[in-house]
mmCIF file of C-alpha atoms in Angstrom:
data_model
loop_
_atom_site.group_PDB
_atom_site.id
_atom_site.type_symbol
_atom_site.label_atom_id
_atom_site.label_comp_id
_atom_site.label_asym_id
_atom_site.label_seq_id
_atom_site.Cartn_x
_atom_site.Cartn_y
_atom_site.Cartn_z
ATOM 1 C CA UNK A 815 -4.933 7.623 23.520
ATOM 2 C CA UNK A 816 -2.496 9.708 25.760
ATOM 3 C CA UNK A 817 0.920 9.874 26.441
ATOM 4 C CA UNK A 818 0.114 9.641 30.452
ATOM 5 C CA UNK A 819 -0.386 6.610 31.995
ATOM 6 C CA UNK A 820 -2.438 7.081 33.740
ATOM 7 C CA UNK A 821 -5.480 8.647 31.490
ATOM 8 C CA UNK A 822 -4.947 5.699 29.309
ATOM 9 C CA UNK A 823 -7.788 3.845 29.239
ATOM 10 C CA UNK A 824 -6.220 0.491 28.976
ATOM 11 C CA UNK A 825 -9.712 -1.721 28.257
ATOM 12 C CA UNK A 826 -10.843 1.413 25.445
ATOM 13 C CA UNK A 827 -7.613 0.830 23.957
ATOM 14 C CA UNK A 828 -8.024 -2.994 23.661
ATOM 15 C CA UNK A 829 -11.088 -2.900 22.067
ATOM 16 C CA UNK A 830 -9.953 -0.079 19.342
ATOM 17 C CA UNK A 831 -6.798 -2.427 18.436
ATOM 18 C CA UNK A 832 -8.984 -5.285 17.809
ATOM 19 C CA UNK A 833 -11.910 -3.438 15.846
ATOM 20 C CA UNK A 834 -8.471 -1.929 13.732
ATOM 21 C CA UNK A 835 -7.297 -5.645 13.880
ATOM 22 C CA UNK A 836 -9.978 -6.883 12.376
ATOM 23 C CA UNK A 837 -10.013 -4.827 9.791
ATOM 24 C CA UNK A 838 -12.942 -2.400 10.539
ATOM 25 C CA UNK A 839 -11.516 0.495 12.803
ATOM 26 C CA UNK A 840 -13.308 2.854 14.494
ATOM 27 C CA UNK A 841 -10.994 5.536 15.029
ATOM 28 C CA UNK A 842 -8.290 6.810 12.693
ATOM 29 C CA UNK A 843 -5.906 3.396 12.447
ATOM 30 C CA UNK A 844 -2.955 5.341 11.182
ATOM 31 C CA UNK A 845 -3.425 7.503 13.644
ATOM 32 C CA UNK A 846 -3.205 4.969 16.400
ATOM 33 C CA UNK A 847 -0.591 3.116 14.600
ATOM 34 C CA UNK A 848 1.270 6.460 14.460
ATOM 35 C CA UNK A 849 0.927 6.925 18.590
ATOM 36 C CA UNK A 850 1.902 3.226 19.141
ATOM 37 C CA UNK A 851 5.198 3.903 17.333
ATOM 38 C CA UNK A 852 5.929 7.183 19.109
ATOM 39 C CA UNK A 853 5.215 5.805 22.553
ATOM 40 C CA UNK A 854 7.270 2.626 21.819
ATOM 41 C CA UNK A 855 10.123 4.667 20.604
ATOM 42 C CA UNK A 856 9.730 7.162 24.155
ATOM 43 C CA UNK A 857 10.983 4.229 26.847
ATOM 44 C CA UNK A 858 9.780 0.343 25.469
ATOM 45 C CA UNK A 859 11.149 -0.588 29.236
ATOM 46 C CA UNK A 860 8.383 0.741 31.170
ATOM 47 C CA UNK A 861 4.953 -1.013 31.505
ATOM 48 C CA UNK A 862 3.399 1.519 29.378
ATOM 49 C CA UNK A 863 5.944 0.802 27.157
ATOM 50 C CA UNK A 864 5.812 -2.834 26.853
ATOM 51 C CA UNK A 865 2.485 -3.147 26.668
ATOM 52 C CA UNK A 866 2.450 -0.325 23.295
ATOM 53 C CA UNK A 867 5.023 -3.073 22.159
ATOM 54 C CA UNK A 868 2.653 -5.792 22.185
ATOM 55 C CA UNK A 869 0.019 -3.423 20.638
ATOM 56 C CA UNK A 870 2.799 -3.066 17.522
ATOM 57 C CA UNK A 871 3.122 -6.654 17.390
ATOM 58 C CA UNK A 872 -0.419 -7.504 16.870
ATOM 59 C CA UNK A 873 -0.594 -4.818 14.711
ATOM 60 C CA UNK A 874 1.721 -6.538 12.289
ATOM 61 C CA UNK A 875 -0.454 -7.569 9.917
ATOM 62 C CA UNK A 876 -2.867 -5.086 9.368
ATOM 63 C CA UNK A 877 0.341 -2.846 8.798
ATOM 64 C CA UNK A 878 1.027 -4.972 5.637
ATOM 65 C CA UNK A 879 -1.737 -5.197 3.951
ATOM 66 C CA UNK A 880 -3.545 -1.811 4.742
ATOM 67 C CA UNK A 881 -0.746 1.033 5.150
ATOM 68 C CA UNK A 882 -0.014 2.718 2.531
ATOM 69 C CA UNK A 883 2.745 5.352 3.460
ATOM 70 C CA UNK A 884 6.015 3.704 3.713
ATOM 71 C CA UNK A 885 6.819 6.716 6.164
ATOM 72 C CA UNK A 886 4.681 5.105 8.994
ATOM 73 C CA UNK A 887 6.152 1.289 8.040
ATOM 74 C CA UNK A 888 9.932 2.870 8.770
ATOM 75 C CA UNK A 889 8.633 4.666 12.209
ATOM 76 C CA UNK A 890 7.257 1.195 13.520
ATOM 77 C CA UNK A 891 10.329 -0.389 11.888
ATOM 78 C CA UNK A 892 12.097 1.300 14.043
ATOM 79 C CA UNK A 893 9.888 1.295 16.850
ATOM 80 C CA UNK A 894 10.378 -2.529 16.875
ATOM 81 C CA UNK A 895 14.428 -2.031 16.626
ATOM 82 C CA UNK A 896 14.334 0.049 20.136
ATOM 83 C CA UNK A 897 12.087 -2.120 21.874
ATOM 84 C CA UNK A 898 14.188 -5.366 20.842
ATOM 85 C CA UNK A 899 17.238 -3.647 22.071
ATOM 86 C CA UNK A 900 15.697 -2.705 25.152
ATOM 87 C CA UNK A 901 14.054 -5.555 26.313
ATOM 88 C CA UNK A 902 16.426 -7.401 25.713
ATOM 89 C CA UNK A 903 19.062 -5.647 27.574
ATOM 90 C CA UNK A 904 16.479 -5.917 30.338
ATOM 91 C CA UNK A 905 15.150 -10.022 29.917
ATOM 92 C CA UNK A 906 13.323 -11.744 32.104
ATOM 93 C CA UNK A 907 12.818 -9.744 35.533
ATOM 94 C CA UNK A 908 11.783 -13.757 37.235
ATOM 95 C CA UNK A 909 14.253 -15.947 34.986
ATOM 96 C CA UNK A 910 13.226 -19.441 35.503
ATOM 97 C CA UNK A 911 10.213 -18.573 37.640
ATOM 98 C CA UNK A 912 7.818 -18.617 34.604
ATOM 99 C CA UNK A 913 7.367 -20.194 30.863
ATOM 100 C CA UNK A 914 6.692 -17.610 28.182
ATOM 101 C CA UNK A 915 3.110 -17.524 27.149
ATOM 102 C CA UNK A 916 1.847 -18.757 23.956
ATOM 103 C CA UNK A 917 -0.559 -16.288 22.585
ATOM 104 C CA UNK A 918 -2.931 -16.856 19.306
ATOM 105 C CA UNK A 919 -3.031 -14.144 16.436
ATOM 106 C CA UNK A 920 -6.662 -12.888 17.419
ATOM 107 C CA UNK A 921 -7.574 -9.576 17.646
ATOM 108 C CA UNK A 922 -9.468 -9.809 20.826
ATOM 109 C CA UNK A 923 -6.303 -11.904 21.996
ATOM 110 C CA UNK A 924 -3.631 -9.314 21.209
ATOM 111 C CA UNK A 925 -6.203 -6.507 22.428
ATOM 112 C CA UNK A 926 -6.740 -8.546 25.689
ATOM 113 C CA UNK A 927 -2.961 -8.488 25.888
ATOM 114 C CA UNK A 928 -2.153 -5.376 25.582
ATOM 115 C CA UNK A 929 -4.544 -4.435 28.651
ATOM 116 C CA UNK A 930 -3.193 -7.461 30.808
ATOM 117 C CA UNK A 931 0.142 -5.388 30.644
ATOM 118 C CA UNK A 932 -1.269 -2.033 30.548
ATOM 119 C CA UNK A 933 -3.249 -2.222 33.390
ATOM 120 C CA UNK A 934 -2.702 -5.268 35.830
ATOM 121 C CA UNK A 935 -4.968 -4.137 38.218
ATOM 122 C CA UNK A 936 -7.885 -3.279 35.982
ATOM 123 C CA UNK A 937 -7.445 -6.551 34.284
ATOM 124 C CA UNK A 938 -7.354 -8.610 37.580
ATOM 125 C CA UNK A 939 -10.427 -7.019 38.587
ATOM 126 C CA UNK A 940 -11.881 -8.327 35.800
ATOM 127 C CA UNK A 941 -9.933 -12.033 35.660
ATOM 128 C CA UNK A 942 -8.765 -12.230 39.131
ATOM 129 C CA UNK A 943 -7.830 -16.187 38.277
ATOM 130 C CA UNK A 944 -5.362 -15.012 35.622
ATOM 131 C CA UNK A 945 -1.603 -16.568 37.576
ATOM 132 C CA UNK A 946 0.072 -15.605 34.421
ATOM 133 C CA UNK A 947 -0.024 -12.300 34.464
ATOM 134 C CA UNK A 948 3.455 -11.142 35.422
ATOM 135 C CA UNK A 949 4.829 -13.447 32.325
ATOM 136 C CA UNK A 950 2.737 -11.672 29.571
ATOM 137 C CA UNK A 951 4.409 -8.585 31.150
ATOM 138 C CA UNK A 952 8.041 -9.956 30.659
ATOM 139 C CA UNK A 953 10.600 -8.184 29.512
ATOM 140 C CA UNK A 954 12.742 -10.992 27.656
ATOM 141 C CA UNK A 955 8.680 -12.479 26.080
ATOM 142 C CA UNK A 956 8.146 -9.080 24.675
ATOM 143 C CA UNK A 957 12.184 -8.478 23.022
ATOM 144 C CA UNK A 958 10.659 -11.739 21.607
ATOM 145 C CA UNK A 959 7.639 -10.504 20.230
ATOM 146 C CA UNK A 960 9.298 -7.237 19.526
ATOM 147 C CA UNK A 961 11.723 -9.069 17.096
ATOM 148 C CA UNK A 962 9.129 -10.508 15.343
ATOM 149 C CA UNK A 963 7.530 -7.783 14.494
ATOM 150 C CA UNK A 964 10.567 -6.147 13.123
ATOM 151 C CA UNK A 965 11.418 -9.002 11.124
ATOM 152 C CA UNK A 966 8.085 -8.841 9.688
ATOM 153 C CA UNK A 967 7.730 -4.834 9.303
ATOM 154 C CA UNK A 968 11.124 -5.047 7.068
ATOM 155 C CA UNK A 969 9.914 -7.550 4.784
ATOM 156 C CA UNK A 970 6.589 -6.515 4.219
ATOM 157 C CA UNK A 971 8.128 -3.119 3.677
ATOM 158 C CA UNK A 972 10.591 -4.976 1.034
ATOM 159 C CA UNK A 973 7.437 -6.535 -0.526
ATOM 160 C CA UNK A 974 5.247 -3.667 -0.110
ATOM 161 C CA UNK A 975 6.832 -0.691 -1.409
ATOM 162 C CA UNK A 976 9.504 -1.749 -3.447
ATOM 163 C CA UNK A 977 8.135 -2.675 -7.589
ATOM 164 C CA UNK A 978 9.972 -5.784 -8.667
ATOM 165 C CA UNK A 979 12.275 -5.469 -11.332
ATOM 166 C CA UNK A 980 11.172 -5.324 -15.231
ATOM 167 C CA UNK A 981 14.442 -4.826 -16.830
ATOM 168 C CA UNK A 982 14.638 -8.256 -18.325
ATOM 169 C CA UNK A 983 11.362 -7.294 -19.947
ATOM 170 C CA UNK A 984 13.284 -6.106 -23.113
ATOM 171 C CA UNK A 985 13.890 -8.729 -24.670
ATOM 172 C CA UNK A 986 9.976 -9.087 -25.318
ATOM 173 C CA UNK A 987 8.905 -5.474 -25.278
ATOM 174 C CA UNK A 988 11.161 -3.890 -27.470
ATOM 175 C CA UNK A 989 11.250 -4.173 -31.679
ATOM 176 C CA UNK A 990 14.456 -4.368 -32.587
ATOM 177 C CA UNK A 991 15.041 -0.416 -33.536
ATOM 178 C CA UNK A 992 14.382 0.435 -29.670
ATOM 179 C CA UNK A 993 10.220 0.762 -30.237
ATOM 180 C CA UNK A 994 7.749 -0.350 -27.606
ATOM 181 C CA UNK A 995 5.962 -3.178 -28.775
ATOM 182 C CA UNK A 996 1.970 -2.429 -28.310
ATOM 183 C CA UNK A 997 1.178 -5.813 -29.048
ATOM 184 C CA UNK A 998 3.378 -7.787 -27.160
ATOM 185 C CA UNK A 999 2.692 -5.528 -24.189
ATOM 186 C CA UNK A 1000 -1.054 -5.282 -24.660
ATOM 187 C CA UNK A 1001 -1.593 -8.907 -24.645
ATOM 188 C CA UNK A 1002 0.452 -9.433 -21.526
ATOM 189 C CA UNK A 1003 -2.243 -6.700 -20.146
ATOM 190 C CA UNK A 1004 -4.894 -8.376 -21.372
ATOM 191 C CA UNK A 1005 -3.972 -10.926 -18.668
ATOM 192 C CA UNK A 1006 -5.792 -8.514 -15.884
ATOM 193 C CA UNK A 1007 -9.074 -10.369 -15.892
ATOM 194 C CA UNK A 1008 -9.951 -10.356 -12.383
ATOM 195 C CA UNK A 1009 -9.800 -8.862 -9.236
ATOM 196 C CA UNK A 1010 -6.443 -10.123 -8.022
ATOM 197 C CA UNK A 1011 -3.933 -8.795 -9.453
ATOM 198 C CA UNK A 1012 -1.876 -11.180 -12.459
ATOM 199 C CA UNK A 1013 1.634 -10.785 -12.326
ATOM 200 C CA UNK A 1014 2.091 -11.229 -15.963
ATOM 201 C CA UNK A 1015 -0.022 -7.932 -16.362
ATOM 202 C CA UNK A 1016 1.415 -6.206 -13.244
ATOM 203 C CA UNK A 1017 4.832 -6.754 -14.715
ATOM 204 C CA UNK A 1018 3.629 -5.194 -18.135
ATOM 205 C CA UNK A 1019 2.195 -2.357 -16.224
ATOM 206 C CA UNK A 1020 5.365 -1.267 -14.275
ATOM 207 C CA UNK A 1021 7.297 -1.693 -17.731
ATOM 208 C CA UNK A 1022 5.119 0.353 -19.601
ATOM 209 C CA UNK A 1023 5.081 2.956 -16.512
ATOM 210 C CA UNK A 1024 8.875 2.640 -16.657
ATOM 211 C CA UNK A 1025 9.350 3.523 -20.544
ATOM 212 C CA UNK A 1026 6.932 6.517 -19.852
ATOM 213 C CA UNK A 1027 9.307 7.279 -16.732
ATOM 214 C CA UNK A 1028 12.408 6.939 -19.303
ATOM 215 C CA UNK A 1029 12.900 6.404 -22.853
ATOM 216 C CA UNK A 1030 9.077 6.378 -24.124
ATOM 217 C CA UNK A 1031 8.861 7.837 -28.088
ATOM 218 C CA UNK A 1032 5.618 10.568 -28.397
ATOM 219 C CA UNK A 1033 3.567 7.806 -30.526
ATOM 220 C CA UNK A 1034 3.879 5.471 -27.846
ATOM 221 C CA UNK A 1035 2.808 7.855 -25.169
ATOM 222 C CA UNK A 1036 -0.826 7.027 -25.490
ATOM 223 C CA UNK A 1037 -0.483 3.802 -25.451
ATOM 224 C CA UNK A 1038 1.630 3.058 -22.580
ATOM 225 C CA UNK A 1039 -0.554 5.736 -20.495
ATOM 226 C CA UNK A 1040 -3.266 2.943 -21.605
ATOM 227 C CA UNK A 1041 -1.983 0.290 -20.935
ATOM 228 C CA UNK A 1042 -0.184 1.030 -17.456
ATOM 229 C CA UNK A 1043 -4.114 2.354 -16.826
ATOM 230 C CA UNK A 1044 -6.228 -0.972 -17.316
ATOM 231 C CA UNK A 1045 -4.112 -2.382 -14.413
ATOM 232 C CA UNK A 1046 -3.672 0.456 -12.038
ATOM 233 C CA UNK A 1047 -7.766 0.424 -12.191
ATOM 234 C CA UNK A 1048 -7.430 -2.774 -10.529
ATOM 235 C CA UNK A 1049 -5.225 -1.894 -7.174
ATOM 236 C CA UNK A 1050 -7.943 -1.044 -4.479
ATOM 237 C CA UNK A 1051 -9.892 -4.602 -5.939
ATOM 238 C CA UNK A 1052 -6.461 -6.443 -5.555
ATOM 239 C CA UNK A 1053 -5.178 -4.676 -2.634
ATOM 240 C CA UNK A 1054 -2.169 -3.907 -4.850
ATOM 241 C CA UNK A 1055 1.668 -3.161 -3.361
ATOM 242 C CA UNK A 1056 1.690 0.768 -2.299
ATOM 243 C CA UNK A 1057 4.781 0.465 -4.409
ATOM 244 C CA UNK A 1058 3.605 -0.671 -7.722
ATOM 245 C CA UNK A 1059 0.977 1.628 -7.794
ATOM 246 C CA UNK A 1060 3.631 4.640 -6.434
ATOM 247 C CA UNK A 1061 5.121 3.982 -9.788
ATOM 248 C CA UNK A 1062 1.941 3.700 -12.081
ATOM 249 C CA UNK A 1063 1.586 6.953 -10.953
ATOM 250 C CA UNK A 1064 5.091 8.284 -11.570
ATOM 251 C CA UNK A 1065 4.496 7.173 -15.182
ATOM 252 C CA UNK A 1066 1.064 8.017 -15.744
ATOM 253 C CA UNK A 1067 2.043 11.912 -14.549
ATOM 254 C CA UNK A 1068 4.653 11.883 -17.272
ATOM 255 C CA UNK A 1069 1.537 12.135 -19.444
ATOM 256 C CA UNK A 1070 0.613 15.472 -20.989
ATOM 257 C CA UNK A 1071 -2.569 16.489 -19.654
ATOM 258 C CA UNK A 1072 -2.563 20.018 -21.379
ATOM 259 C CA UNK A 1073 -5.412 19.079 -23.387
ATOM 260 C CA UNK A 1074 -7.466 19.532 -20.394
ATOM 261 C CA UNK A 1075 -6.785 23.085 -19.947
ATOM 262 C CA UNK A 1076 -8.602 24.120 -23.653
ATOM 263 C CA UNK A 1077 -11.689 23.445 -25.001
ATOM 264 C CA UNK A 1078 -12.351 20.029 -26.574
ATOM 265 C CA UNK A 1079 -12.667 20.704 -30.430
ATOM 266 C CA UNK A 1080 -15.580 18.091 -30.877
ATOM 267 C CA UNK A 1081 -18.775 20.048 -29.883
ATOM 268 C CA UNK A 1082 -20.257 16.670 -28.950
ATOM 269 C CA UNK A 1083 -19.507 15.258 -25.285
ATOM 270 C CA UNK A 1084 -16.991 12.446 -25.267
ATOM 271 C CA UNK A 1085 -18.333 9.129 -23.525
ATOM 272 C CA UNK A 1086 -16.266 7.831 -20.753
ATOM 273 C CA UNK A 1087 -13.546 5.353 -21.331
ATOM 274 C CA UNK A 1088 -14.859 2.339 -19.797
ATOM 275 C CA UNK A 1089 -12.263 -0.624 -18.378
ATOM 276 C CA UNK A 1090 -13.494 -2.896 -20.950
ATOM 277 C CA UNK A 1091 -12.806 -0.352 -23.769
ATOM 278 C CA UNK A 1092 -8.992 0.662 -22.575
ATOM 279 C CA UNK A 1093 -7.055 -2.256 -23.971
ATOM 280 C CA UNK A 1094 -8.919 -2.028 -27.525
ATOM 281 C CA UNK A 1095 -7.791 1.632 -27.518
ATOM 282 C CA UNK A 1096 -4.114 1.226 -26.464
ATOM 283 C CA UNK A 1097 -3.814 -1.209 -29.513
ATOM 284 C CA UNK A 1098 -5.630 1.437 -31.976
ATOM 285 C CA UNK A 1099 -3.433 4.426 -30.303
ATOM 286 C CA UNK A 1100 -0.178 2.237 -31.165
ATOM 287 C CA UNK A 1101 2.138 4.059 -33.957
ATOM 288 C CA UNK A 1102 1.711 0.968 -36.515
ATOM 289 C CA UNK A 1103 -2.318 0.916 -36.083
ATOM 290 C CA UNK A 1104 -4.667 1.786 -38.706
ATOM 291 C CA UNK A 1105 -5.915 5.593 -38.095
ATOM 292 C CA UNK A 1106 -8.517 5.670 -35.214
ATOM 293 C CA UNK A 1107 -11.529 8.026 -35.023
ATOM 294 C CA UNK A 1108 -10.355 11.416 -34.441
ATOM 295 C CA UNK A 1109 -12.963 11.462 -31.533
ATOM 296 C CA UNK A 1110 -12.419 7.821 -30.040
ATOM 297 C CA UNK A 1111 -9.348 9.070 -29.704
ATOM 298 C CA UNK A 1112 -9.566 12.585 -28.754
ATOM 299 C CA UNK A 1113 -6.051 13.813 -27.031
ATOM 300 C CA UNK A 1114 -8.727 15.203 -24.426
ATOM 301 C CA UNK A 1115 -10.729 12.154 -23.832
ATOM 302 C CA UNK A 1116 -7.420 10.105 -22.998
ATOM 303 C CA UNK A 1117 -5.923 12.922 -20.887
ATOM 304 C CA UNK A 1118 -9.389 12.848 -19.540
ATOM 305 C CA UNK A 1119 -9.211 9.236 -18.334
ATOM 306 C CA UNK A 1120 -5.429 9.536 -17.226
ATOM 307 C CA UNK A 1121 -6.389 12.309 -14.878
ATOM 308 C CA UNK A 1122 -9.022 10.309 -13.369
ATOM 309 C CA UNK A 1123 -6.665 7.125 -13.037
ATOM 310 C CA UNK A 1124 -4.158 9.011 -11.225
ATOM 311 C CA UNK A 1125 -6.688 10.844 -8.572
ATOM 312 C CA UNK A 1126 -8.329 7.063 -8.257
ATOM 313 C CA UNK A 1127 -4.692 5.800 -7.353
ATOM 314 C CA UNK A 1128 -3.936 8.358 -5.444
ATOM 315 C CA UNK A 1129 -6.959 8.164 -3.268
ATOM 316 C CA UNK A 1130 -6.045 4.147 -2.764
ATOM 317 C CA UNK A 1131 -2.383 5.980 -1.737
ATOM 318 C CA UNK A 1132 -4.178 8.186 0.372
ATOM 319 C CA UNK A 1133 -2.477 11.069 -1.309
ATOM 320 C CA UNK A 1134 -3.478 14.381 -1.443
ATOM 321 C CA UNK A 1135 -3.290 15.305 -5.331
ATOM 322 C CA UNK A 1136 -2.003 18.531 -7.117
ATOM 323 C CA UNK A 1137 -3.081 19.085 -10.553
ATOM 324 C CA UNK A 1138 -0.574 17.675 -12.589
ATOM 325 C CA UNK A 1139 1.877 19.682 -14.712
ATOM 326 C CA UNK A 1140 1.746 19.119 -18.448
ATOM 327 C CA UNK A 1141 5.769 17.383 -19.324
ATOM 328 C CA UNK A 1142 7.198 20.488 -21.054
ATOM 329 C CA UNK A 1143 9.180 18.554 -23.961
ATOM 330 C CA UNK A 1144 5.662 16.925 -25.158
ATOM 331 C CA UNK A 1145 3.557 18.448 -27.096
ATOM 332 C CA UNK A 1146 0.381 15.988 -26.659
ATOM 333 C CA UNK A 1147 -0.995 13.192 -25.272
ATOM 334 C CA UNK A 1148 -2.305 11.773 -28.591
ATOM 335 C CA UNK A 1149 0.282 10.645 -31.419
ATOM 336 C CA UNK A 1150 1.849 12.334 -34.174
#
């Protein structure tokens, strides 16, 4: 990849947008994906140009469902929005003298097109009975394509990285003096079975990660941490919105992980909280639950198992992680 045409190896670039395509890259895709958007923003009129704006269309897809920085999704946004303009301005160089092309989401397809543009001459020398070459180039086909992958960009950015609403969650969540109910929000939880994601549980999760966010009491703070936890373990399995899990985080770094920092007061080593053990403990952390085991639930061992959820989310996130800072109104991550 090079911003000079010329050193752009057209038929090396095909095959590296198809292998990303596919869904098993074998250079850096956000890299690429990065580059395509750049030289798509620097003059979408040119051949060069063009044919980096088919490479962002085919690239649609694999955008949606596999990046993970919302900061990229806006560049290629925009990327699309120039190149629409542009081509569009310019439309069809031979109007009338050729019918768009019809081209099939395939990897090897979009890869294929992209050199076609790229580098007529290579590709004729290659598929000198190809008479359709000047209409893949075409200025008013690729505002077309361009468009659509604008359209597409913004809503998977809408779906992606925006967490649906859980206000009206309330009504069921909340006891009548204002307390989280455990219970009610456990058993919604409880719902996460599989590997895709429920939305009855994922809804739970981002309320509990909300109340932790907002309004959370200290004996709930366990809890919630617990229960926003068993889910967020599920996002790489589910391929989970970068935006839900954003905000598990957000809530699960409200959580007082001070314990860490001194020694455990149980000389004894603390097992690992397993997935099947988390919802059982949320419900025996809740303020209303019969005492648990000082050990079982050791403010350490749970700030133990939050600090591992939120480096496991963050490496789905791709985010470099700081040690979190304890909040400094809370005393403790275990309850009163």
């Amino acid at each position: 990849m090079a911003p000079d045409d010329e050193a752009i190896d057209y038929a090396d670039l095909a095959r590296e947008l198809a292998s990303m395509i596919h869904g098993y890259p074998y250079g850096d895709p956000f890299a690429l994906l990065g580059w395509i958007a750049a030289e798509v923003r620097s003059d979408p009129g040119t051949r060069h140009g063009r044919a980096m704006t088919a490479a962002l269309w085919g690239s649609r897809w694999y955008v949606k469902w596999q990046v993970t920085d919302p900061a990229l999704v806006d560049d290629l946004i925009e990327a699309a929005g120039r190149a629409r303009t542009v081509l569009e301005a310019a439309d069809c160089a031979l109007a009338g003298e050729h019918e768009h092309p019809l081209i099939v989401d395939d990897p090897e397809e979009v890869g294929d097109l992209v050199a076609r543009i790229g580098d007529p001459e290579g590709w004729l020398a290659r598929r000198a009975d190809d008479e359709k070459i000047e209409a893949y180039a075409c200025p008013g086909y690729l505002a077309e394509l361009a468009a659509e992958a604008e359209e597409a960009l913004k809503d998977a950015r809408a779906e992606r990285f925006e967490a649906p609403d859980t206000s009206h969650l309330d009504e069921r969540f909340l006891t009548a003096d204002g307390r989280a109910d455990i219970d009610a929000v456990m058993t919604d939880i409880e719902r996460q079975k599989y590997s895709s994601i429920d939305p009855t549980a994922e809804s739970a999760a981002l309320w509990a990660a909300r109340r932790l966010l907002g309004d959370a009491r200290p004996e709930e703070w366990a809890s919630l941490a617990l229960a926003v936890s068993h889910v967020a373990q599920h996002c790489v399995w589910g391929s989970a919105a970068p935006g839900v899990v954003a905000l598990y985080r957000d809530g699960l770094r409200t959580f007082d992980l001070s314990a860490l920092d001194r020694p455990c007061p149980h000389p004894e080593e603390h097992p690992k909280i397993r997935l099947r053990q988390v919802s059982a403990l949320a419900r025996a952390m809740a303020p209303d639950a019969a005492p648990v085991d000082e050990q079982d639930g050791c403010p350490w061992r749970i700030a133990a198992h939050v600090r591992e959820v939120i480096d496991y989310t963050g490496g789905y996130l791709g985010v470099e992680e700081a040690p979190a800072e304890p909040a400094t109104e809370r005393a403790g991550g275990g309850r009163d």
